[in-house]
Every structure is written in structure tokens, then in C-alpha cells.
XYZ file of N, CA and C in Angstrom:
675
model
N -88.457 -45.544 44.991
C -89.329 -44.772 45.879
C -88.572 -44.399 47.150
N -88.634 -43.128 47.534
C -87.961 -42.663 48.740
C -88.739 -43.091 49.972
N -88.040 -43.663 50.944
C -88.696 -44.131 52.160
C -89.140 -42.958 53.027
N -90.237 -43.141 53.733
C -90.729 -42.142 54.682
C -89.849 -42.203 55.925
N -89.273 -41.071 56.283
C -88.393 -41.006 57.452
C -89.259 -40.779 58.701
N -89.196 -41.717 59.643
C -90.106 -41.714 60.792
C -89.325 -41.661 62.105
N -89.763 -40.770 62.995
C -89.203 -40.666 64.346
C -90.246 -41.135 65.350
N -89.861 -42.038 66.260
C -90.759 -42.574 67.275
C -90.490 -41.891 68.616
N -91.563 -41.395 69.256
C -91.399 -40.692 70.528
C -92.377 -41.245 71.546
N -91.860 -41.909 72.581
C -92.683 -42.459 73.662
C -91.772 -42.733 74.854
N -92.248 -42.452 76.062
C -91.391 -42.647 77.229
C -91.314 -44.106 77.672
N -92.161 -44.963 77.088
C -92.138 -46.378 77.434
C -91.254 -47.127 76.426
N -90.122 -47.680 76.877
C -89.222 -48.372 75.938
C -89.867 -49.581 75.266
N -90.807 -50.224 75.950
C -91.485 -51.373 75.343
C -92.385 -50.929 74.189
N -93.046 -49.794 74.376
C -93.886 -49.259 73.291
C -93.017 -48.891 72.100
N -91.901 -48.231 72.371
C -90.999 -47.847 71.278
C -90.476 -49.083 70.541
N -90.117 -50.117 71.313
C -89.591 -51.338 70.697
C -90.654 -51.989 69.813
N -91.890 -52.020 70.315
C -92.976 -52.613 69.535
C -93.243 -51.839 68.260
N -93.258 -50.514 68.365
C -93.489 -49.682 67.192
C -92.346 -49.817 66.189
N -91.119 -49.855 66.704
C -89.960 -49.977 65.830
C -89.988 -51.296 65.067
N -90.328 -52.366 65.772
C -90.401 -53.682 65.132
C -91.488 -53.702 64.061
N -92.629 -53.113 64.407
C -93.775 -53.121 63.500
C -93.539 -52.223 62.291
N -93.076 -50.996 62.535
C -92.925 -50.032 61.456
C -91.678 -50.313 60.620
N -90.640 -50.806 61.268
C -89.385 -51.029 60.569
C -89.461 -52.130 59.530
N -90.495 -52.956 59.601
C -90.632 -54.035 58.631
C -91.219 -53.596 57.307
N -91.687 -52.361 57.240
C -92.278 -51.852 55.995
C -91.179 -51.347 55.066
N -91.274 -51.710 53.805
C -90.247 -51.335 52.830
C -90.169 -49.824 52.601
N -91.301 -49.138 52.787
C -91.338 -47.712 52.468
C -91.183 -46.812 53.684
N -90.783 -47.379 54.832
C -90.612 -46.587 56.058
C -89.233 -46.839 56.644
N -88.547 -45.759 56.990
C -87.235 -45.849 57.621
C -87.297 -45.212 59.017
N -87.026 -45.997 60.061
C -86.986 -45.456 61.419
C -85.664 -44.704 61.589
N -85.730 -43.394 61.738
C -84.504 -42.599 61.819
C -84.096 -42.290 63.246
N -84.944 -42.635 64.222
C -84.583 -42.385 65.606
C -85.713 -42.683 66.560
N -85.366 -42.758 67.850
C -86.338 -42.957 68.919
C -86.018 -41.984 70.048
N -87.071 -41.431 70.659
C -86.897 -40.477 71.751
C -87.827 -40.831 72.899
N -87.387 -40.499 74.120
C -88.154 -40.833 75.311
C -88.965 -39.657 75.846
N -88.740 -38.446 75.320
C -89.543 -37.289 75.723
C -89.450 -36.219 74.649
N -90.222 -35.148 74.848
C -90.297 -34.117 73.836
C -88.996 -33.389 73.581
N -88.217 -33.153 74.619
C -86.944 -32.450 74.455
C -85.987 -33.267 73.598
N -85.921 -34.550 73.877
C -85.072 -35.430 73.084
C -85.569 -35.503 71.643
N -86.886 -35.472 71.490
C -87.466 -35.524 70.146
C -87.053 -34.311 69.327
N -87.091 -33.128 69.931
C -86.705 -31.913 69.214
C -85.258 -31.984 68.751
N -84.387 -32.480 69.619
C -82.973 -32.598 69.259
C -82.785 -33.593 68.116
N -83.536 -34.690 68.164
C -83.423 -35.704 67.115
C -83.977 -35.203 65.777
N -85.015 -34.389 65.840
C -85.551 -33.812 64.606
C -84.483 -32.965 63.920
N -83.729 -32.209 64.707
C -82.655 -31.395 64.138
C -81.622 -32.254 63.419
N -81.333 -33.431 63.983
C -80.276 -34.282 63.434
C -80.759 -35.206 62.323
N -81.985 -35.694 62.430
C -82.438 -36.749 61.510
C -83.401 -36.279 60.431
N -84.017 -35.105 60.595
C -84.936 -34.548 59.608
C -86.026 -35.544 59.192
N -86.855 -35.997 60.122
C -87.910 -36.962 59.767
C -89.027 -36.298 58.969
N -89.730 -37.118 58.197
C -90.929 -36.643 57.506
C -92.129 -36.660 58.446
N -92.169 -37.677 59.320
C -93.293 -37.872 60.233
C -92.754 -38.201 61.621
N -93.414 -37.645 62.632
C -93.103 -37.971 64.027
C -94.327 -38.624 64.647
N -94.157 -39.823 65.181
C -95.220 -40.509 65.909
C -95.015 -40.173 67.374
N -95.897 -39.334 67.945
C -95.644 -38.654 69.212
C -96.627 -39.039 70.316
N -96.094 -39.600 71.409
C -96.908 -39.819 72.596
C -97.214 -38.470 73.241
N -98.341 -38.349 73.907
C -98.698 -37.074 74.538
C -98.145 -36.971 75.953
N -98.394 -37.999 76.746
C -98.041 -37.940 78.160
C -96.638 -38.478 78.396
N -95.692 -37.552 78.566
C -94.293 -37.911 78.810
C -93.687 -36.950 79.818
N -92.658 -37.367 80.540
C -91.997 -36.481 81.508
C -91.141 -35.432 80.805
N -90.650 -34.492 81.562
C -89.759 -33.412 81.108
C -90.485 -32.488 80.130
N -90.520 -32.839 78.865
C -91.287 -32.076 77.871
C -92.320 -33.014 77.267
N -93.605 -32.699 77.480
C -94.651 -33.608 77.002
C -94.854 -33.482 75.495
N -95.651 -34.396 74.952
C -95.862 -34.436 73.518
C -96.595 -33.232 72.970
N -97.493 -32.655 73.765
C -98.228 -31.478 73.322
C -97.277 -30.309 73.094
N -96.417 -30.063 74.076
C -95.457 -28.966 73.956
C -94.513 -29.202 72.789
N -94.025 -30.437 72.665
C -93.108 -30.760 71.576
C -93.776 -30.597 70.215
N -95.038 -31.020 70.118
C -95.771 -30.876 68.853
C -95.900 -29.408 68.472
N -96.266 -28.582 69.431
C -96.419 -27.153 69.153
C -95.099 -26.547 68.677
N -94.009 -26.910 69.329
C -92.700 -26.370 68.941
C -92.282 -26.850 67.559
N -92.506 -28.130 67.295
C -92.105 -28.679 65.998
C -92.925 -28.088 64.864
N -94.236 -27.962 65.067
C -95.101 -27.465 63.996
C -94.903 -25.976 63.733
N -94.254 -25.277 64.671
C -93.980 -23.851 64.468
C -92.764 -23.628 63.580
N -92.025 -24.690 63.295
C -90.826 -24.573 62.467
C -91.194 -24.391 60.993
N -90.291 -23.748 60.263
C -90.520 -23.565 58.836
C -90.476 -24.902 58.094
N -89.613 -25.800 58.552
C -89.467 -27.116 57.915
C -90.102 -28.201 58.777
N -91.269 -27.917 59.311
C -91.908 -28.794 60.295
C -92.227 -30.176 59.744
N -91.905 -31.229 60.499
C -92.357 -32.568 60.114
C -93.837 -32.716 60.442
N -94.497 -33.661 59.804
C -95.869 -33.979 60.182
C -95.837 -34.717 61.528
N -96.853 -34.500 62.347
C -96.921 -35.150 63.653
C -98.224 -35.930 63.767
N -98.108 -37.196 64.141
C -99.263 -38.024 64.460
C -99.199 -38.327 65.946
N -100.259 -37.998 66.660
C -100.285 -38.159 68.113
C -100.683 -39.588 68.497
N -99.970 -40.152 69.446
C -100.303 -41.446 70.034
C -101.072 -41.215 71.321
N -102.205 -41.865 71.480
C -103.011 -41.634 72.673
C -103.807 -42.879 73.046
N -104.351 -42.871 74.244
C -105.219 -43.965 74.687
C -106.672 -43.525 74.731
N -106.957 -42.273 74.352
C -108.313 -41.743 74.430
C -108.749 -41.172 73.081
N -110.018 -41.391 72.702
C -110.555 -40.838 71.464
C -110.736 -39.326 71.562
N -111.375 -38.874 72.613
C -111.763 -37.463 72.723
C -111.182 -36.857 73.987
N -109.887 -36.814 74.038
C -109.184 -36.252 75.177
C -108.846 -34.789 74.886
N -108.950 -33.938 75.900
C -108.692 -32.520 75.699
C -107.281 -32.270 75.179
N -106.314 -33.072 75.629
C -104.943 -32.887 75.153
C -104.798 -33.265 73.677
N -105.578 -34.248 73.236
C -105.578 -34.585 71.811
C -106.089 -33.396 71.003
N -107.168 -32.798 71.454
C -107.714 -31.633 70.778
C -106.702 -30.492 70.734
N -106.002 -30.303 71.833
C -104.992 -29.235 71.871
C -103.863 -29.532 70.890
N -103.471 -30.796 70.797
C -102.420 -31.174 69.848
C -102.867 -30.902 68.412
N -104.136 -31.203 68.113
C -104.660 -30.941 66.774
C -104.710 -29.442 66.494
N -105.046 -28.673 67.506
C -105.120 -27.224 67.322
C -103.756 -26.613 67.006
N -102.690 -27.190 67.532
C -101.364 -26.623 67.276
C -100.690 -27.243 66.060
N -101.404 -28.127 65.341
C -100.869 -28.563 64.070
C -100.652 -30.034 63.843
N -100.964 -30.897 64.819
C -100.847 -32.335 64.576
C -101.792 -32.731 63.446
N -101.339 -33.658 62.598
C -102.134 -34.046 61.433
C -103.213 -35.055 61.783
N -103.234 -35.542 63.001
C -104.223 -36.512 63.419
C -103.712 -37.325 64.586
N -104.423 -38.379 64.924
C -103.988 -39.207 66.034
C -104.345 -40.658 65.780
N -103.629 -41.535 66.456
C -103.952 -42.960 66.445
C -103.946 -43.458 67.882
N -104.848 -44.380 68.178
C -104.880 -44.989 69.497
C -103.754 -46.005 69.619
N -103.261 -46.185 70.825
C -102.148 -47.109 71.029
C -102.540 -48.559 70.775
N -103.830 -48.846 70.817
C -104.259 -50.215 70.534
C -104.756 -50.379 69.092
N -104.432 -49.396 68.245
C -104.800 -49.480 66.834
C -104.045 -50.622 66.160
N -104.702 -51.390 65.297
C -104.009 -52.466 64.576
C -102.806 -51.931 63.809
N -101.723 -52.704 63.753
C -100.491 -52.252 63.084
C -100.696 -51.731 61.674
N -101.528 -52.401 60.893
C -101.744 -51.978 59.507
C -102.337 -50.570 59.440
N -103.194 -50.230 60.419
C -103.815 -48.911 60.413
C -102.821 -47.828 60.824
N -101.910 -48.156 61.732
C -100.875 -47.192 62.106
C -99.961 -46.921 60.916
N -99.588 -47.982 60.205
C -98.779 -47.819 59.001
C -99.497 -46.944 57.974
N -100.790 -47.198 57.805
C -101.570 -46.416 56.846
C -101.630 -44.948 57.264
N -101.733 -44.692 58.564
C -101.788 -43.321 59.062
C -100.483 -42.586 58.761
N -99.361 -43.239 58.990
C -98.064 -42.624 58.711
C -97.933 -42.316 57.227
N -98.352 -43.248 56.388
C -98.265 -43.028 54.944
C -99.165 -41.871 54.499
N -100.342 -41.774 55.094
C -101.273 -40.723 54.686
C -100.739 -39.339 55.053
N -100.240 -39.191 56.278
C -99.759 -37.859 56.657
C -98.499 -37.496 55.890
N -97.679 -38.487 55.556
C -96.491 -38.219 54.749
C -96.891 -37.706 53.367
N -98.071 -38.131 52.911
C -98.588 -37.688 51.614
C -99.376 -36.380 51.715
N -99.495 -35.851 52.928
C -100.184 -34.580 53.119
C -101.647 -34.679 53.476
N -102.122 -35.878 53.818
C -103.526 -36.068 54.171
C -103.683 -36.233 55.678
N -104.794 -35.754 56.256
C -105.042 -35.951 57.690
C -105.412 -37.396 57.970
N -105.342 -37.792 59.234
C -105.648 -39.180 59.596
C -106.842 -39.257 60.541
N -107.841 -38.452 60.252
C -109.078 -38.500 61.023
C -110.200 -38.925 60.093
N -110.840 -40.037 60.385
C -111.986 -40.455 59.598
C -113.165 -39.544 59.925
N -114.174 -39.462 59.045
C -115.346 -38.636 59.359
C -115.987 -38.992 60.692
N -116.043 -40.282 61.035
C -116.656 -40.696 62.295
C -115.883 -40.161 63.484
N -114.566 -40.333 63.467
C -113.729 -39.850 64.561
C -113.739 -38.330 64.601
N -113.743 -37.699 63.422
C -113.788 -36.244 63.374
C -115.040 -35.722 64.061
N -116.187 -36.321 63.759
C -117.437 -35.867 64.388
C -117.384 -36.049 65.899
N -116.817 -37.163 66.359
C -116.721 -37.407 67.797
C -115.852 -36.350 68.469
N -114.715 -36.057 67.865
C -113.824 -35.047 68.410
C -114.461 -33.672 68.386
N -115.134 -33.360 67.292
C -115.729 -32.041 67.168
C -116.845 -31.818 68.187
N -117.636 -32.866 68.429
C -118.688 -32.741 69.444
C -118.064 -32.433 70.802
N -116.954 -33.095 71.082
C -116.259 -32.838 72.346
C -115.729 -31.409 72.372
N -115.197 -30.966 71.238
C -114.632 -29.621 71.172
C -115.708 -28.562 71.375
N -116.851 -28.763 70.722
C -117.940 -27.799 70.860
C -118.475 -27.796 72.279
N -118.554 -28.977 72.875
C -119.083 -29.064 74.229
C -118.225 -28.371 75.259
N -116.919 -28.279 74.987
C -116.028 -27.666 75.964
C -115.600 -26.257 75.573
N -116.033 -25.786 74.380
C -115.599 -24.471 73.912
C -116.351 -23.365 74.634
N -115.620 -22.337 75.010
C -116.228 -21.172 75.645
C -116.818 -20.263 74.575
N -117.721 -19.363 75.005
C -118.318 -18.422 74.058
C -117.255 -17.573 73.374
N -116.207 -17.233 74.119
C -115.153 -16.402 73.532
C -114.460 -17.130 72.387
N -114.354 -18.448 72.476
C -113.732 -19.212 71.391
C -114.577 -19.118 70.129
N -115.892 -19.180 70.274
C -116.770 -19.071 69.099
C -116.650 -17.699 68.475
N -116.622 -16.682 69.301
C -116.517 -15.316 68.779
C -115.214 -15.142 68.013
N -114.117 -15.637 68.598
C -112.813 -15.498 67.938
C -112.762 -16.290 66.644
N -113.366 -17.469 66.650
C -113.373 -18.299 65.441
C -114.146 -17.607 64.330
N -115.284 -17.025 64.663
C -116.080 -16.325 63.651
C -115.333 -15.109 63.105
N -114.601 -14.429 63.975
C -113.823 -13.279 63.516
C -112.743 -13.717 62.531
N -112.094 -14.841 62.813
C -111.044 -15.335 61.915
C -111.622 -15.769 60.577
N -112.764 -16.427 60.611
C -113.371 -16.942 59.383
C -113.988 -15.846 58.521
N -114.116 -14.656 59.059
C -114.727 -13.556 58.304
C -113.918 -13.186 57.062
N -112.655 -13.584 57.009
C -111.817 -13.253 55.850
C -112.117 -14.160 54.654
N -112.863 -15.231 54.868
C -113.174 -16.168 53.782
C -114.334 -15.663 52.941
N -114.289 -15.948 51.635
C -115.451 -15.648 50.810
C -116.464 -16.787 50.934
N -117.616 -16.641 50.298
C -118.695 -17.621 50.474
C -118.277 -19.031 50.047
N -117.566 -19.129 48.923
C -117.165 -20.452 48.431
C -116.148 -21.095 49.370
N -115.221 -20.316 49.860
C -114.229 -20.835 50.796
C -114.900 -21.274 52.093
N -115.907 -20.550 52.481
C -116.652 -20.905 53.687
C -117.357 -22.251 53.508
N -117.928 -22.471 52.322
C -118.576 -23.751 52.033
C -117.565 -24.896 52.086
N -116.400 -24.664 51.532
C -115.360 -25.691 51.552
C -114.909 -25.953 52.987
N -114.775 -24.900 53.785
C -114.366 -25.058 55.175
C -115.375 -25.915 55.949
N -116.654 -25.706 55.689
C -117.695 -26.512 56.338
C -117.568 -27.969 55.914
N -117.334 -28.201 54.622
C -117.189 -29.565 54.123
C -115.975 -30.248 54.732
N -114.883 -29.511 54.871
C -113.691 -30.060 55.541
C -114.030 -30.403 56.983
N -114.809 -29.535 57.629
C -115.220 -29.785 59.006
C -116.060 -31.038 59.147
N -116.759 -31.420 58.091
C -117.558 -32.648 58.104
C -116.704 -33.884 57.870
N -115.397 -33.687 57.619
C -114.497 -34.808 57.421
C -114.505 -35.362 56.015
N -114.985 -34.575 55.044
C -115.076 -35.057 53.674
C -113.738 -34.968 52.954
N -113.508 -35.882 52.033
C -112.314 -35.858 51.200
C -112.469 -34.808 50.119
N -111.378 -34.490 49.423
C -111.460 -33.527 48.328
C -112.435 -33.989 47.256
N -112.407 -35.295 46.964
C -113.300 -35.829 45.935
C -114.762 -35.668 46.341
N -115.069 -35.949 47.612
C -116.447 -35.818 48.092
C -116.890 -34.353 48.103
N -115.973 -33.460 48.475
C -116.297 -32.027 48.465
C -116.577 -31.568 47.037
N -115.740 -32.035 46.109
C -115.919 -31.660 44.698
C -117.286 -32.089 44.188
N -117.695 -33.295 44.533
C -119.007 -33.797 44.097
C -120.136 -32.988 44.720
N -120.024 -32.738 46.019
C -121.089 -32.033 46.729
C -121.234 -30.580 46.340
N -120.118 -29.939 45.978
C -120.156 -28.511 45.655
C -120.038 -28.244 44.155
N -120.080 -29.319 43.352
C -120.074 -29.201 41.892
C -118.857 -28.421 41.385
N -117.686 -28.882 41.793
C -116.442 -28.297 41.306
C -115.423 -29.409 41.108
N -114.318 -29.092 40.493
C -113.288 -30.102 40.260
C -112.464 -30.309 41.531
N -111.795 -31.461 41.602
C -110.924 -31.734 42.746
C -109.802 -30.702 42.810
N -109.284 -30.315 41.644
C -108.212 -29.308 41.608
C -108.687 -27.981 42.201
N -109.932 -27.621 41.910
C -110.485 -26.377 42.462
C -110.645 -26.482 43.965
N -111.069 -27.639 44.450
C -111.190 -27.844 45.892
C -109.826 -27.666 46.557
N -108.800 -28.284 45.975
C -107.448 -28.167 46.536
C -106.994 -26.709 46.576
N -107.343 -25.962 45.526
C -106.983 -24.544 45.499
C -107.676 -23.788 46.625
N -108.968 -24.069 46.825
C -109.709 -23.403 47.903
C -109.122 -23.765 49.271
N -108.796 -25.036 49.466
C -108.219 -25.459 50.755
C -106.898 -24.744 50.992
N -106.066 -24.652 49.962
C -104.776 -23.956 50.104
C -104.979 -22.489 50.460
N -105.970 -21.864 49.843
C -106.243 -20.450 50.135
C -106.763 -20.273 51.563
N -107.605 -21.200 51.997
C -108.121 -21.132 53.371
C -106.978 -21.255 54.366
N -106.093 -22.209 54.143
C -104.944 -22.396 55.036
C -104.092 -21.131 55.090
N -103.866 -20.523 53.916
C -103.037 -19.317 53.865
C -103.720 -18.134 54.547
N -105.011 -17.944 54.265
C -105.732 -16.814 54.854
C -105.833 -16.903 56.369
N -105.999 -18.135 56.867
C -106.206 -18.318 58.301
C -104.916 -18.663 59.041
N -103.814 -18.756 58.292
C -102.506 -19.087 58.875
C -102.575 -20.405 59.641
N -103.100 -21.437 58.975
C -103.237 -22.761 59.574
C -102.288 -23.741 58.900
N -102.037 -24.873 59.580
C -101.106 -25.869 59.075
C -101.759 -26.935 58.211
N -103.002 -27.317 58.551
C -103.594 -28.463 57.871
C -105.121 -28.435 57.965
N -105.745 -29.426 57.315
C -107.199 -29.512 57.249
C -107.833 -29.749 58.615
N -107.141 -30.437 59.495
C -107.692 -30.693 60.827
C -107.962 -29.379 61.540
N -107.049 -28.426 61.412
C -107.244 -27.128 62.053
C -108.403 -26.362 61.413
N -108.592 -26.518 60.109
C -109.767 -25.908 59.467
C -111.042 -26.478 60.088
N -111.067 -27.808 60.245
C -112.246 -28.461 60.814
C -112.531 -27.966 62.228
N -111.497 -27.867 63.044
C -111.684 -27.388 64.420
C -112.208 -25.959 64.446
N -111.675 -25.121 63.576
C -112.115 -23.726 63.548
C -113.567 -23.625 63.089
N -113.926 -24.450 62.098
C -115.309 -24.443 61.624
C -116.269 -24.864 62.726
N -115.870 -25.865 63.505
C -116.718 -26.294 64.615
C -116.780 -25.256 65.723
N -115.636 -24.678 66.036
C -115.611 -23.637 67.066
C -116.551 -22.496 66.704
N -116.607 -22.165 65.416
C -117.437 -21.049 64.966
C -118.915 -21.415 64.875
N -119.229 -22.687 65.002
C -120.618 -23.118 64.928
C -121.129 -23.312 63.516
N -120.233 -23.373 62.523
C -120.675 -23.497 61.134
C -121.359 -24.828 60.864
N -120.914 -25.889 61.541
C -121.522 -27.196 61.312
C -122.935 -27.242 61.873
N -123.150 -26.565 62.989
C -124.491 -26.494 63.572
C -125.429 -25.722 62.636
N -124.925 -24.640 62.060
C -125.745 -23.837 61.149
C -126.130 -24.651 59.927
N -125.176 -25.455 59.426
C -125.462 -26.265 58.244
C -126.549 -27.291 58.544
N -126.500 -27.905 59.739
C -127.506 -28.896 60.116
C -128.879 -28.258 60.209
N -128.927 -27.028 60.727
C -130.216 -26.337 60.869
C -130.821 -25.978 59.515
N -129.949 -25.717 58.531
C -130.422 -25.314 57.221
C -130.965 -26.492 56.423
N -130.551 -27.718 56.786
C -130.991 -28.912 56.047
C -132.415 -29.276 56.396
């Protein structure tokens, strides 16, 4: 089995040391480098080609948000998991909007951080339905009317079935749960998700969820029930 190549980015050397000790003990994870800010992280990505970057947000010189946006814009972009001390912080939301696959709190138990790295390396987001709903409520509460209008304009390219899948993704459901709820196969769900990502020029399911919330689709679904 090929080890997951992981880059650690945090301006606190003690945090980096703790993460390195914790993550480096896993047989399926290889620490390929450590960086103290976003600029250093970008340079290390060029040299080490990590699969996943564990990225602090608040750092000097180049912060984690800027670095995440730059990294996710690359053709060979690594997955990014944001490190934060807040559940529903505006900067976390911004990181998710530019392509981060999810976030973990700095006080998260080691086993859960390991699980998060493994999940994003496998192409899955690291937001549970509970955390997703909390973040989305925050996003809707701070979204301007213009954001809703723009989100609805972007989603207009989806057909009815894709729209249903987008709403289900916004609810934080897995492919299996979406398949059960919409009476389709898991393979069909994956196909719809891939088409949604391509049509909307998005990186991952988290961005689909944010767009669905921005457009008010989750509110409409609740009203229809």
C-alpha cells in the first residue's frame, strides 16, 4: 500500500512537532515536510508533491487561506485540510469556498485527525452532517443577497436530478444515503456529483454544499417537507 504523503503547515513549532509525532507513527502516512507559513508551504509542495496538506489558517507572511487558494488553483492540487480553533469561523468558510476539503479543530483527538487525512486522501470531504449544518447556518446568516442571486444563477445550469443531488450533498449526506433517498445506485450518484462539479467548475463536495446553501436550496427543501 502506498503511503499518504502529508505536508504539515503551522507557524507554531510545538504544534508541528506534536502533529509530526502523532501522524508519523501511522504506517500509511509519510510526513514529507513541515512549513511555518503559506509561502514556505507552496515551495515545499513543489518539491515534495504531497497528497494532503494539513494547513493552519492564521500565519504570518502568507496565511493559510491565501496558500490554500493558490494550491487548489493548481492542476495537480493536493487536498487541503484546514487546522483551526473555531467551528464556524468566517476564514474557515472562505477556505472551504476556495477548495479546502474540510477542517479539523486543533484540539481534535489524534485518531480523528488521522481519519480526516485518510478520508481526504481517498477523495472524501471531512465534514460530518452536524458540522456541515453548523457551518452552513453561519454561511447563510452572513451571506449577502447578491451571493444568493449569484449562486442561483450558477446552479441554473443543473438539471432537476442534479439539483436534487446537490441539495442532498448540501445536507451532508454520503453517496450511499443519497442513493437510498433518491432511489438510484451509488454509481449513478457519483456520476451526478462528477457532472455537478464539472458544470459548476468546483473542486469538491464541500463547495457544492456551500453553493446550495448560498442559493437557499436547503431552506426551500425544509419548507416543502
